[in-house]
Each structure stands twice: as structure tokens, then as C-alpha cells.
PDB file of C-alpha atoms in Angstrom:
ATOM      1  CA  UNK A 159     -68.744  18.250  59.924  1.00 47.00           C
ATOM      2  CA  UNK A 160     -69.552  14.541  59.641  1.00 56.00           C
ATOM      3  CA  UNK A 161     -66.778  12.037  60.163  1.00 79.00           C
ATOM      4  CA  UNK A 162     -66.239  10.964  56.594  1.00 86.00           C
ATOM      5  CA  UNK A 163     -63.192   8.870  57.496  1.00 91.00           C
ATOM      6  CA  UNK A 164     -65.206   6.354  59.529  1.00 91.00           C
ATOM      7  CA  UNK A 165     -67.807   6.288  56.760  1.00 93.00           C
ATOM      8  CA  UNK A 166     -65.272   5.282  54.072  1.00 96.00           C
ATOM      9  CA  UNK A 167     -62.303   3.564  55.707  1.00 96.00           C
ATOM     10  CA  UNK A 168     -62.341  -0.225  55.375  1.00 97.00           C
ATOM     11  CA  UNK A 169     -65.045  -0.134  52.707  1.00 97.00           C
ATOM     12  CA  UNK A 170     -64.659  -0.641  48.939  1.00 97.00           C
ATOM     13  CA  UNK A 171     -63.595   2.551  47.167  1.00 98.00           C
ATOM     14  CA  UNK A 172     -66.416   3.856  44.935  1.00 98.00           C
ATOM     15  CA  UNK A 173     -65.730   2.917  41.306  1.00 97.00           C
ATOM     16  CA  UNK A 174     -65.334   5.558  38.606  1.00 98.00           C
ATOM     17  CA  UNK A 175     -64.107   6.185  35.085  1.00 98.00           C
ATOM     18  CA  UNK A 176     -62.841   9.667  34.196  1.00 98.00           C
ATOM     19  CA  UNK A 177     -60.931  11.356  31.395  1.00 97.00           C
ATOM     20  CA  UNK A 178     -57.484  12.727  32.144  1.00 97.00           C
ATOM     21  CA  UNK A 179     -56.203  16.157  31.102  1.00 95.00           C
ATOM     22  CA  UNK A 180     -54.181  14.415  28.385  1.00 90.00           C
ATOM     23  CA  UNK A 181     -57.269  12.682  27.010  1.00 93.00           C
ATOM     24  CA  UNK A 182     -56.782   9.173  28.370  1.00 94.00           C
ATOM     25  CA  UNK A 183     -59.605   7.310  30.076  1.00 97.00           C
ATOM     26  CA  UNK A 184     -58.899   6.039  33.572  1.00 97.00           C
ATOM     27  CA  UNK A 185     -60.956   3.418  35.359  1.00 98.00           C
ATOM     28  CA  UNK A 186     -60.207   2.866  39.046  1.00 98.00           C
ATOM     29  CA  UNK A 187     -61.039  -0.854  38.705  1.00 96.00           C
ATOM     30  CA  UNK A 188     -57.897  -1.341  36.580  1.00 97.00           C
ATOM     31  CA  UNK A 189     -55.693  -0.460  39.555  1.00 97.00           C
ATOM     32  CA  UNK A 190     -56.827  -3.166  41.961  1.00 94.00           C
ATOM     33  CA  UNK A 191     -53.711  -4.725  43.460  1.00 97.00           C
ATOM     34  CA  UNK A 192     -52.000  -1.331  43.674  1.00 97.00           C
ATOM     35  CA  UNK A 193     -52.057   1.398  46.291  1.00 98.00           C
ATOM     36  CA  UNK A 194     -53.902   4.396  44.825  1.00 98.00           C
ATOM     37  CA  UNK A 195     -53.884   7.937  46.182  1.00 98.00           C
ATOM     38  CA  UNK A 196     -56.707  10.243  45.042  1.00 98.00           C
ATOM     39  CA  UNK A 197     -56.313  13.978  45.587  1.00 98.00           C
ATOM     40  CA  UNK A 198     -59.576  15.903  45.064  1.00 98.00           C
ATOM     41  CA  UNK A 199     -58.679  19.521  44.305  1.00 97.00           C
ATOM     42  CA  UNK A 200     -59.366  22.722  42.362  1.00 97.00           C
ATOM     43  CA  UNK A 201     -57.154  25.610  41.265  1.00 96.00           C
ATOM     44  CA  UNK A 202     -59.153  28.128  43.347  1.00 95.00           C
ATOM     45  CA  UNK A 203     -58.620  26.135  46.547  1.00 95.00           C
ATOM     46  CA  UNK A 204     -55.625  27.571  48.438  1.00 95.00           C
ATOM     47  CA  UNK A 205     -55.030  24.553  50.757  1.00 95.00           C
ATOM     48  CA  UNK A 206     -55.116  22.327  47.640  1.00 95.00           C
ATOM     49  CA  UNK A 207     -52.374  24.441  46.089  1.00 93.00           C
ATOM     50  CA  UNK A 208     -50.291  23.979  49.237  1.00 92.00           C
ATOM     51  CA  UNK A 209     -50.833  20.207  49.258  1.00 94.00           C
ATOM     52  CA  UNK A 210     -50.175  19.442  45.591  1.00 94.00           C
ATOM     53  CA  UNK A 211     -46.363  19.861  45.660  1.00 94.00           C
ATOM     54  CA  UNK A 212     -46.313  17.479  48.646  1.00 96.00           C
ATOM     55  CA  UNK A 213     -48.385  14.918  46.736  1.00 97.00           C
ATOM     56  CA  UNK A 214     -46.012  15.400  43.778  1.00 97.00           C
ATOM     57  CA  UNK A 215     -43.026  14.738  46.072  1.00 97.00           C
ATOM     58  CA  UNK A 216     -44.590  11.512  47.406  1.00 97.00           C
ATOM     59  CA  UNK A 217     -45.509  10.462  43.852  1.00 98.00           C
ATOM     60  CA  UNK A 218     -41.911  10.909  42.667  1.00 97.00           C
ATOM     61  CA  UNK A 219     -40.564   9.058  45.694  1.00 97.00           C
ATOM     62  CA  UNK A 220     -42.960   6.098  45.674  1.00 98.00           C
ATOM     63  CA  UNK A 221     -44.110   5.519  42.082  1.00 96.00           C
ATOM     64  CA  UNK A 222     -41.254   3.027  41.616  1.00 96.00           C
ATOM     65  CA  UNK A 223     -42.688   1.098  44.599  1.00 96.00           C
ATOM     66  CA  UNK A 224     -46.044   0.911  42.825  1.00 96.00           C
ATOM     67  CA  UNK A 225     -47.897   3.942  44.200  1.00 98.00           C
ATOM     68  CA  UNK A 226     -50.509   5.249  41.754  1.00 98.00           C
ATOM     69  CA  UNK A 227     -51.537   8.895  42.157  1.00 98.00           C
ATOM     70  CA  UNK A 228     -54.471  10.686  40.542  1.00 98.00           C
ATOM     71  CA  UNK A 229     -55.462  14.261  41.092  1.00 98.00           C
ATOM     72  CA  UNK A 230     -59.226  14.611  40.633  1.00 98.00           C
ATOM     73  CA  UNK A 231     -60.057  18.141  39.536  1.00 98.00           C
ATOM     74  CA  UNK A 232     -63.467  19.457  40.493  1.00 97.00           C
ATOM     75  CA  UNK A 233     -65.472  20.914  37.630  1.00 96.00           C
ATOM     76  CA  UNK A 234     -62.919  23.221  36.021  1.00 97.00           C
ATOM     77  CA  UNK A 235     -62.092  23.801  32.362  1.00 95.00           C
ATOM     78  CA  UNK A 236     -59.330  21.508  31.006  1.00 95.00           C
ATOM     79  CA  UNK A 237     -57.305  24.443  29.645  1.00 96.00           C
ATOM     80  CA  UNK A 238     -57.267  26.120  33.062  1.00 95.00           C
ATOM     81  CA  UNK A 239     -56.259  22.872  34.766  1.00 97.00           C
ATOM     82  CA  UNK A 240     -53.450  22.179  32.260  1.00 96.00           C
ATOM     83  CA  UNK A 241     -52.080  25.711  32.665  1.00 96.00           C
ATOM     84  CA  UNK A 242     -52.049  25.349  36.457  1.00 96.00           C
ATOM     85  CA  UNK A 243     -50.250  21.984  36.313  1.00 96.00           C
ATOM     86  CA  UNK A 244     -47.602  23.343  33.936  1.00 95.00           C
ATOM     87  CA  UNK A 245     -47.027  26.502  35.998  1.00 94.00           C
ATOM     88  CA  UNK A 246     -46.681  24.521  39.223  1.00 93.00           C
ATOM     89  CA  UNK A 247     -44.597  21.593  37.954  1.00 94.00           C
ATOM     90  CA  UNK A 248     -47.213  18.975  38.823  1.00 96.00           C
ATOM     91  CA  UNK A 249     -46.462  15.748  36.957  1.00 95.00           C
ATOM     92  CA  UNK A 250     -48.851  13.180  38.415  1.00 97.00           C
ATOM     93  CA  UNK A 251     -51.893  12.351  36.263  1.00 97.00           C
ATOM     94  CA  UNK A 252     -54.910  14.597  36.753  1.00 98.00           C
ATOM     95  CA  UNK A 253     -58.461  13.499  35.962  1.00 98.00           C
ATOM     96  CA  UNK A 254     -61.363  15.816  35.153  1.00 98.00           C
ATOM     97  CA  UNK A 255     -64.485  15.396  37.269  1.00 98.00           C
ATOM     98  CA  UNK A 256     -66.440  17.746  35.014  1.00 96.00           C
ATOM     99  CA  UNK A 257     -69.848  17.249  36.630  1.00 96.00           C
ATOM    100  CA  UNK A 258     -68.623  16.600  40.187  1.00 97.00           C
ATOM    101  CA  UNK A 259     -70.170  13.114  40.256  1.00 97.00           C
ATOM    102  CA  UNK A 260     -67.021  11.351  41.442  1.00 98.00           C
ATOM    103  CA  UNK A 261     -66.444  13.946  44.163  1.00 97.00           C
ATOM    104  CA  UNK A 262     -70.056  13.309  45.142  1.00 97.00           C
ATOM    105  CA  UNK A 263     -69.454   9.578  45.390  1.00 97.00           C
ATOM    106  CA  UNK A 264     -66.483  10.244  47.668  1.00 97.00           C
ATOM    107  CA  UNK A 265     -68.361  13.011  49.536  1.00 96.00           C
ATOM    108  CA  UNK A 266     -65.423  15.314  48.867  1.00 95.00           C
ATOM    109  CA  UNK A 267     -67.304  18.526  49.665  1.00 86.00           C
ATOM    110  CA  UNK A 268     -64.376  20.022  51.552  1.00 90.00           C
ATOM    111  CA  UNK A 269     -61.240  20.039  49.455  1.00 95.00           C
ATOM    112  CA  UNK A 270     -58.524  18.988  49.474  1.00 96.00           C
ATOM    113  CA  UNK A 271     -59.864  15.520  50.167  1.00 97.00           C
ATOM    114  CA  UNK A 272     -57.185  12.863  50.004  1.00 97.00           C
ATOM    115  CA  UNK A 273     -58.142   9.198  49.745  1.00 98.00           C
ATOM    116  CA  UNK A 274     -55.667   6.318  49.938  1.00 98.00           C
ATOM    117  CA  UNK A 275     -56.955   3.012  48.570  1.00 98.00           C
ATOM    118  CA  UNK A 276     -55.252  -0.248  49.522  1.00 97.00           C
ATOM    119  CA  UNK A 277     -54.316  -3.107  47.209  1.00 97.00           C
ATOM    120  CA  UNK A 278     -57.592  -4.812  48.154  1.00 96.00           C
ATOM    121  CA  UNK A 279     -59.558  -1.940  46.609  1.00 97.00           C
ATOM    122  CA  UNK A 280     -60.755  -0.717  50.011  1.00 97.00           C
ATOM    123  CA  UNK A 281     -60.257   2.777  51.395  1.00 98.00           C
ATOM    124  CA  UNK A 282     -57.272   2.672  53.749  1.00 97.00           C
ATOM    125  CA  UNK A 283     -57.213   6.361  54.759  1.00 97.00           C
ATOM    126  CA  UNK A 284     -59.549   9.306  54.127  1.00 97.00           C
ATOM    127  CA  UNK A 285     -58.467  12.866  54.912  1.00 96.00           C
ATOM    128  CA  UNK A 286     -60.411  16.098  54.564  1.00 94.00           C
ATOM    129  CA  UNK A 287     -58.251  19.223  54.567  1.00 92.00           C
ATOM    130  CA  UNK A 288     -54.512  19.786  54.517  1.00 91.00           C
ATOM    131  CA  UNK A 289     -52.326  17.161  56.199  1.00 93.00           C
ATOM    132  CA  UNK A 290     -48.678  17.184  57.301  1.00 93.00           C
ATOM    133  CA  UNK A 291     -46.204  15.170  55.265  1.00 95.00           C
ATOM    134  CA  UNK A 292     -45.519  12.664  58.065  1.00 97.00           C
ATOM    135  CA  UNK A 293     -49.250  11.917  58.390  1.00 96.00           C
ATOM    136  CA  UNK A 294     -49.442  11.115  54.677  1.00 97.00           C
ATOM    137  CA  UNK A 295     -46.281   9.001  54.853  1.00 97.00           C
ATOM    138  CA  UNK A 296     -47.745   6.995  57.751  1.00 98.00           C
ATOM    139  CA  UNK A 297     -50.976   6.515  55.785  1.00 97.00           C
ATOM    140  CA  UNK A 298     -49.022   5.249  52.755  1.00 98.00           C
ATOM    141  CA  UNK A 299     -47.076   2.862  54.984  1.00 97.00           C
ATOM    142  CA  UNK A 300     -50.337   1.589  56.459  1.00 97.00           C
ATOM    143  CA  UNK A 301     -51.567   0.917  52.905  1.00 97.00           C
ATOM    144  CA  UNK A 302     -48.399  -1.059  52.121  1.00 96.00           C
ATOM    145  CA  UNK A 303     -46.108   1.478  50.438  1.00 95.00           C
TER     146      UNK A 303
END
């Protein structure tokens, strides 16, 4: 497939506003000055299900240092998403990309797609597919966490 990383890294992260599973509205623009990790996923995606507990672990470890994490769910029903999060002990905020437009903006056709955005609002790392924990830790360090 195309090298999405070189297409996105070092460039401004595409803006978006989405609604979270708990009903809040989240705009990426509000988080400039923070490191943001976006995890594009769906409940039917097995590699996503493997990666989510790892993202949860990193979230718990680094949120005090200012890491912001958002799961971006691809086009599933809120009730289904909420049930999955509860059953799997996922506590980081999850946003609903009901029409897939945000995934489209990030070209997240293969999921999981994990995007780390630096404090400058630019994409620091872009990963398609499952990654080892140490790779994600290095990427967070590179972004300033």
C-alpha cells in the first residue's frame, strides 16, 4: 500500500470536530500545545482489539504528563461501541466517526491506524497496523512525552 506515513508526518494534522460516546463535542483544534494520540478502530477489527489495551496502558501512564488520547470509532452504533468499551475496560475517550469522514481525512483505510500529533499541531508519527509497545513509546518520546 501507499506510504501514508511520509504523506502525513511533519504536516498539520487534519482538523475535525466529533461527538464522543458520552455526548461531548471534541474539536482537535482545542488541543494544540498538547501531544495527541488518535487511534482509529472498530469493534470488528481484531488487531484493533489487540492494540486498545496497550493504548489504554499508555494513556494511564502518560495522561498526567499531558498526553491526550482519543479513540476514533469507524461508523459503528454508539450502543455497540459503549458496550465494547465497558466489557474491555477501555477508559480513554472515544469519538464517533459516524460517516467515516475523519477517517477519510486521515486516510485510515487500514485499521488500526494510530496517529501521534505533536504540540505544534503537526503529525509526529503515523502508523498503519498493529505496533509493538516499544515502538509506540519511542514515538511518544519523539513527540515530547
